[in-house]
Short mmCIF file of C-alpha atoms and ligand atoms in Angstrom, two decimals:
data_model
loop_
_atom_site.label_atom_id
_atom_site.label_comp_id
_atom_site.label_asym_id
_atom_site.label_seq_id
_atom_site.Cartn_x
_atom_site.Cartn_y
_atom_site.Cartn_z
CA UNK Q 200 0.00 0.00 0.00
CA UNK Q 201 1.22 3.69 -1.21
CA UNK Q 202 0.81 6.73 1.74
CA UNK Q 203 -0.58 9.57 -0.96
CA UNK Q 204 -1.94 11.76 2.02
CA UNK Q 205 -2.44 11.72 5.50
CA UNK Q 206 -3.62 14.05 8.17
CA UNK Q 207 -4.07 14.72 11.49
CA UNK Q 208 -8.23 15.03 12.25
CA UNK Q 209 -8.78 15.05 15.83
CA UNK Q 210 -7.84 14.18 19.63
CA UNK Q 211 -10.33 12.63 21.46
CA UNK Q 212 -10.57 12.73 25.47
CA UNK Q 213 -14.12 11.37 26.11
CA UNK Q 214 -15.68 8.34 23.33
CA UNK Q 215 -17.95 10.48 22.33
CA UNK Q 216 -15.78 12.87 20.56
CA UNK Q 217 -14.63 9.66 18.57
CA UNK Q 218 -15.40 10.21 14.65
CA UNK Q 219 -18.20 8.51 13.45
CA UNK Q 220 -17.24 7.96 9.95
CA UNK Q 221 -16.70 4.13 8.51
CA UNK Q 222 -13.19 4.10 7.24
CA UNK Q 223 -11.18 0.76 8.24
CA UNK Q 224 -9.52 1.88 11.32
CA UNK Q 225 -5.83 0.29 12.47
CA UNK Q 226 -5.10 1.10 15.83
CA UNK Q 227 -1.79 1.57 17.73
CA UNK Q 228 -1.06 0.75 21.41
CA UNK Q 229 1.63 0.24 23.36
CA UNK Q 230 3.59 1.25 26.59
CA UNK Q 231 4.49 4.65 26.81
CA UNK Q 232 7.97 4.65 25.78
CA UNK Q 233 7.53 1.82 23.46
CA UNK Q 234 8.21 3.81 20.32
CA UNK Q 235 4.87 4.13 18.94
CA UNK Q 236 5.25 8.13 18.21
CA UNK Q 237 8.43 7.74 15.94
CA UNK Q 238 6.63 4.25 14.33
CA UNK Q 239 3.65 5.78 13.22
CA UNK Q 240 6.02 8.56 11.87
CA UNK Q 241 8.23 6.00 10.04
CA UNK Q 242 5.36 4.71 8.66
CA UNK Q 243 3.91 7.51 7.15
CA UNK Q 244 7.42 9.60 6.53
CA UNK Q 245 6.53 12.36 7.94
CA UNK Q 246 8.99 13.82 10.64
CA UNK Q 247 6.20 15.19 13.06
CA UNK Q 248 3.01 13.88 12.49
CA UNK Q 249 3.32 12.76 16.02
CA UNK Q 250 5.27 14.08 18.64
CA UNK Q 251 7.94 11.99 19.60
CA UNK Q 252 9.61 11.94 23.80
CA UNK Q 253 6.55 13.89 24.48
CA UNK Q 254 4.75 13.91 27.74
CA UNK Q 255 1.62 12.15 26.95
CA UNK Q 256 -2.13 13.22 27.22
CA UNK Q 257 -4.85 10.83 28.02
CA UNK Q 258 -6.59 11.45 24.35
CA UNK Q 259 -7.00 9.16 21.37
CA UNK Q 260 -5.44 10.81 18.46
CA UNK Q 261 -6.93 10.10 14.73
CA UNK Q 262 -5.52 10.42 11.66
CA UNK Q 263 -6.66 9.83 7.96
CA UNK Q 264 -5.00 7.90 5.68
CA UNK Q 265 -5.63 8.23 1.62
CA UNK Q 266 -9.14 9.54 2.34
CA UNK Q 267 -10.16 5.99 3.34
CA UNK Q 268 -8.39 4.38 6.06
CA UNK Q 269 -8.25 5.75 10.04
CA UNK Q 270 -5.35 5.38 12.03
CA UNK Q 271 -5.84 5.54 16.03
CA UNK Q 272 -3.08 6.14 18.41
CA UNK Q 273 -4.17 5.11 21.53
CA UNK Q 274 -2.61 6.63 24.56
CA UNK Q 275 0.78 5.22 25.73
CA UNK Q 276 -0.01 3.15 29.23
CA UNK Q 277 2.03 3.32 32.22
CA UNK Q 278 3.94 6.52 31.53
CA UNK Q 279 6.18 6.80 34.49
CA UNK Q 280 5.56 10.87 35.41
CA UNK Q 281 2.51 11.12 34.98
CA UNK Q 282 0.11 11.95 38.56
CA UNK Q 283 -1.84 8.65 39.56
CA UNK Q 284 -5.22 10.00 38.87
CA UNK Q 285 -3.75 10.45 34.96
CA UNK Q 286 -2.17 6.84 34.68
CA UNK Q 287 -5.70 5.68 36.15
CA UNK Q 288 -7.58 7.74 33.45
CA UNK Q 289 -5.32 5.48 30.49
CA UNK Q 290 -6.74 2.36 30.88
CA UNK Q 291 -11.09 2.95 30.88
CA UNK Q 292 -10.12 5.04 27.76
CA UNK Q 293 -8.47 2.29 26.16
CA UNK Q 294 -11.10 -0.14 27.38
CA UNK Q 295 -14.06 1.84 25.66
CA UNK Q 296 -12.13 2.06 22.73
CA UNK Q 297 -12.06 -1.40 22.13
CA UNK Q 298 -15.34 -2.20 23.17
CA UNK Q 299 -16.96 0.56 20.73
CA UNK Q 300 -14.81 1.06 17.68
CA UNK Q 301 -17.03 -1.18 14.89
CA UNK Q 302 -15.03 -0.78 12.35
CA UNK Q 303 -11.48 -1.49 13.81
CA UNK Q 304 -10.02 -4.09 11.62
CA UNK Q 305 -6.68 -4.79 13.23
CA UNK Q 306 -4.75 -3.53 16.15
CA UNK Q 307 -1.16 -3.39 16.28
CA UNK Q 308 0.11 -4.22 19.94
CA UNK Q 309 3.89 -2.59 20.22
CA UNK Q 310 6.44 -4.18 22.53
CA UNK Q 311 9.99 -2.94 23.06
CA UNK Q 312 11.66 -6.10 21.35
CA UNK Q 313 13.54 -5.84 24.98
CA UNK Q 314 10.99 -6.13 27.50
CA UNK Q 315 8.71 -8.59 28.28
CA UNK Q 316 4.94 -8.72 28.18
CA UNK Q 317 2.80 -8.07 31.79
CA UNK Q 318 -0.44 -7.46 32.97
CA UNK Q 319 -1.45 -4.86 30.17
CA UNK Q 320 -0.24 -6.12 26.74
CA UNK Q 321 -2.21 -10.17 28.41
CA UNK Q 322 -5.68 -7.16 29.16
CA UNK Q 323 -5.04 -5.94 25.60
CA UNK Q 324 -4.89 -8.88 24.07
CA UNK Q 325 -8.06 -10.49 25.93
CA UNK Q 326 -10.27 -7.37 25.34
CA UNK Q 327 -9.34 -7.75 21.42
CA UNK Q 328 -10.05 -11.24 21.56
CA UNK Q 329 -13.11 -10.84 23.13
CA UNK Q 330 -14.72 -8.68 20.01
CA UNK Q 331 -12.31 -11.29 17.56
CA UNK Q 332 -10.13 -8.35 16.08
CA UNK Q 333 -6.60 -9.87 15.53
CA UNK Q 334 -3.92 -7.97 16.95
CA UNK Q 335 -0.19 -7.65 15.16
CA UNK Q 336 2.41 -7.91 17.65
CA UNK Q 337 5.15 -5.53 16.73
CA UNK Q 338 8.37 -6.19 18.26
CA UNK Q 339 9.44 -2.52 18.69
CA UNK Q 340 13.32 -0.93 18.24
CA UNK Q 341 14.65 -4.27 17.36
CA UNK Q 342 17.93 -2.09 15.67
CA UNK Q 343 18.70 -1.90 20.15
CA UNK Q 344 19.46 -6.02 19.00
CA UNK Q 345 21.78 -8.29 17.03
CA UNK Q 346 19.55 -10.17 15.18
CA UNK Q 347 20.62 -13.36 17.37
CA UNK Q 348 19.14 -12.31 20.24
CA UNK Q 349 16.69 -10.56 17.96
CA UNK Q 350 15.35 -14.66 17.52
CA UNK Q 351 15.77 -14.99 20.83
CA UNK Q 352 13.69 -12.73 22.42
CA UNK Q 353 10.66 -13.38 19.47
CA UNK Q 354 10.98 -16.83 20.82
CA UNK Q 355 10.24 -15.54 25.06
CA UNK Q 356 7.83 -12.98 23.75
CA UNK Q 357 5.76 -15.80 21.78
CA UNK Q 358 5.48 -18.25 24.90
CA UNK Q 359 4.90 -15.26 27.56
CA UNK Q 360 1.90 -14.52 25.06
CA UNK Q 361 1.29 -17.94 24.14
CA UNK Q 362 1.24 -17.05 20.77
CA UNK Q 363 2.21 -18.44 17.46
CA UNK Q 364 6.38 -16.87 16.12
CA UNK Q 365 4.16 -16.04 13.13
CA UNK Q 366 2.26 -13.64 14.92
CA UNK Q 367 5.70 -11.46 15.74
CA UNK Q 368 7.55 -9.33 13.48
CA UNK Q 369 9.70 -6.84 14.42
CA UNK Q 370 10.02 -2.72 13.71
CA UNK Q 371 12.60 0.10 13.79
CA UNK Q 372 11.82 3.57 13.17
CA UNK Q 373 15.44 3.84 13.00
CA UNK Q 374 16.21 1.27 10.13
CA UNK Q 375 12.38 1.61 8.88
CA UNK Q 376 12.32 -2.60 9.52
CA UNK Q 377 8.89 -3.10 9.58
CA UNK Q 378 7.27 -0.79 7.93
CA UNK Q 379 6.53 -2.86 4.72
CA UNK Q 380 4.94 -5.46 6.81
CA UNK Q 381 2.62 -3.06 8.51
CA UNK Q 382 1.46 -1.28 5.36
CA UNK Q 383 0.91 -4.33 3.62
CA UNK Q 384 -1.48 -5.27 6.87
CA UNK Q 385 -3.03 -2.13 6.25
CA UNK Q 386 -3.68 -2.60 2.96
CA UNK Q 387 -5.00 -5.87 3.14
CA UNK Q 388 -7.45 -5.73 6.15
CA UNK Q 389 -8.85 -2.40 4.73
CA UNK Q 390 -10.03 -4.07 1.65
CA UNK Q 391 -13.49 -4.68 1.78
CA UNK Q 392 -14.46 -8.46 2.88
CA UNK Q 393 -15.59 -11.09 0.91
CA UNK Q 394 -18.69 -11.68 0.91
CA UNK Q 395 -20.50 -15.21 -0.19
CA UNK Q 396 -22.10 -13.52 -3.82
CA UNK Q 397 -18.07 -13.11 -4.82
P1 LIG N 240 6.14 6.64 22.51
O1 LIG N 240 6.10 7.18 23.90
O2 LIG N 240 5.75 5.20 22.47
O3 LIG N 240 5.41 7.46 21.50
O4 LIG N 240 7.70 6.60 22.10
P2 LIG N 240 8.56 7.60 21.20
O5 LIG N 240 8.31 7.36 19.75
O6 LIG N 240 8.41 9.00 21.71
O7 LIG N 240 10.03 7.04 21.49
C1 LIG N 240 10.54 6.94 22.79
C2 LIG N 240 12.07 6.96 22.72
O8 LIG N 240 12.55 5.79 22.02
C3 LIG N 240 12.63 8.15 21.94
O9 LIG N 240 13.82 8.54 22.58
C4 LIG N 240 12.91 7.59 20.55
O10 LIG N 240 13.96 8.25 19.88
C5 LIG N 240 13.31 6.16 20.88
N1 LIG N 240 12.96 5.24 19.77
C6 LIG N 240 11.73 5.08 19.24
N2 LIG N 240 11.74 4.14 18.27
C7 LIG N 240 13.01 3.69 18.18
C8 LIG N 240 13.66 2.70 17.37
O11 LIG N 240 13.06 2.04 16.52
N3 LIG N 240 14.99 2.50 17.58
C9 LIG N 240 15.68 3.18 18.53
N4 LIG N 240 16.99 2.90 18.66
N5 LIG N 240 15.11 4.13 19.31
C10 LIG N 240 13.78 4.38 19.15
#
């Protein structure tokens, strides 16, 4: 899939200041930390679409893609400054995104290729399983690894998660690794499904 446009359209505090239009929507969540700001960047070369090391808002921030496709970044969880009552505010938001969004076709769970998986990628994972949208599990700043231990950790990450290798891939906004797997995700989830007359 080829980025022609994309744009920033709004950030969303409260669910019902999410947009109600039907694009396919991908979303992005992560840690805070994780490298999700300079990913989605990466992905759509542009330098500041999203602002990178920045101290994080509780919002849900959409973006357009093409004029067809919606890109959510969710907020990053568990960022380490933030006051209590904020960090508590993260997850609900997250929660009632998942629960709500009908037309989220895939969701792209980011994990620094160097840490492993707790408590909220397992609740992610379980509340997209629960409404059966898959989730790509993107092995984050892998360039941090040779690709030895690169192997290595996709092989801890898929038995914390109990989830199939082929599940894993791995991204760099440094080396832009990655990126040609995740548009071509994009691209192919956003087509419209089969139905039974085709
Ligand atoms: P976010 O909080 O998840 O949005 O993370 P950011 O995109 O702001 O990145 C957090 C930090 O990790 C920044 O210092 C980035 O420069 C760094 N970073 C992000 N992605 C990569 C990567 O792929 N490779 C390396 N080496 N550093 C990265």
């Amino acid at each position: 899939m080829k980025i022609q446009d994309v744009h920033f359209l709004k950030s969303c505090s409260v669910p019902s200041q999410f947009p109600r239009y039907s694009y396919p929507e991908f979303a992005f969540l992560g840690r805070s930390n994780v490298g999700k700001s300079s990913l989605i960047n990466m992905l759509m070369k542009k330098k500041d679409l999203v602002k990178t090391g920045s101290r994080p808002g509780v919002t849900v921030n959409f973006f357009v893609l093409n004029d067809a496709i919606s890109i959510a970044d969710l907020p990053g969880f568990g960022y380490a400054k933030v006051p209590l009552e904020m960090k508590k505010a993260f997850l609900p938001l997250i929660k009632k995104y998942i629960a709500t969004r009908s037309n989220l076709r895939l969701a792209f769970l980011l994990i620094d290729i160097r840490r492993t998986p707790d408590d909220y990628e397992v609740e992610i994972l379980s509340l997209l399983s629960q409404r059966e949208i898959p989730a790509a599990i993107t092995l984050t700043k892998c360039d941090k690894l040779s690709r030895s231990r690169r192997d290595q950790r996709i092989r801890q990450i898929s038995e914390t998660l109990g989830i199939s290798r082929d599940s894993l891939f791995t991204s760099s906004a440094k080396s832009g690794d990655g990126r040609r797997e995740i548009l071509r995700l994009i691209g192919e989830y956003s087509a419209p499904a089969a139905t039974d007359a085709d």
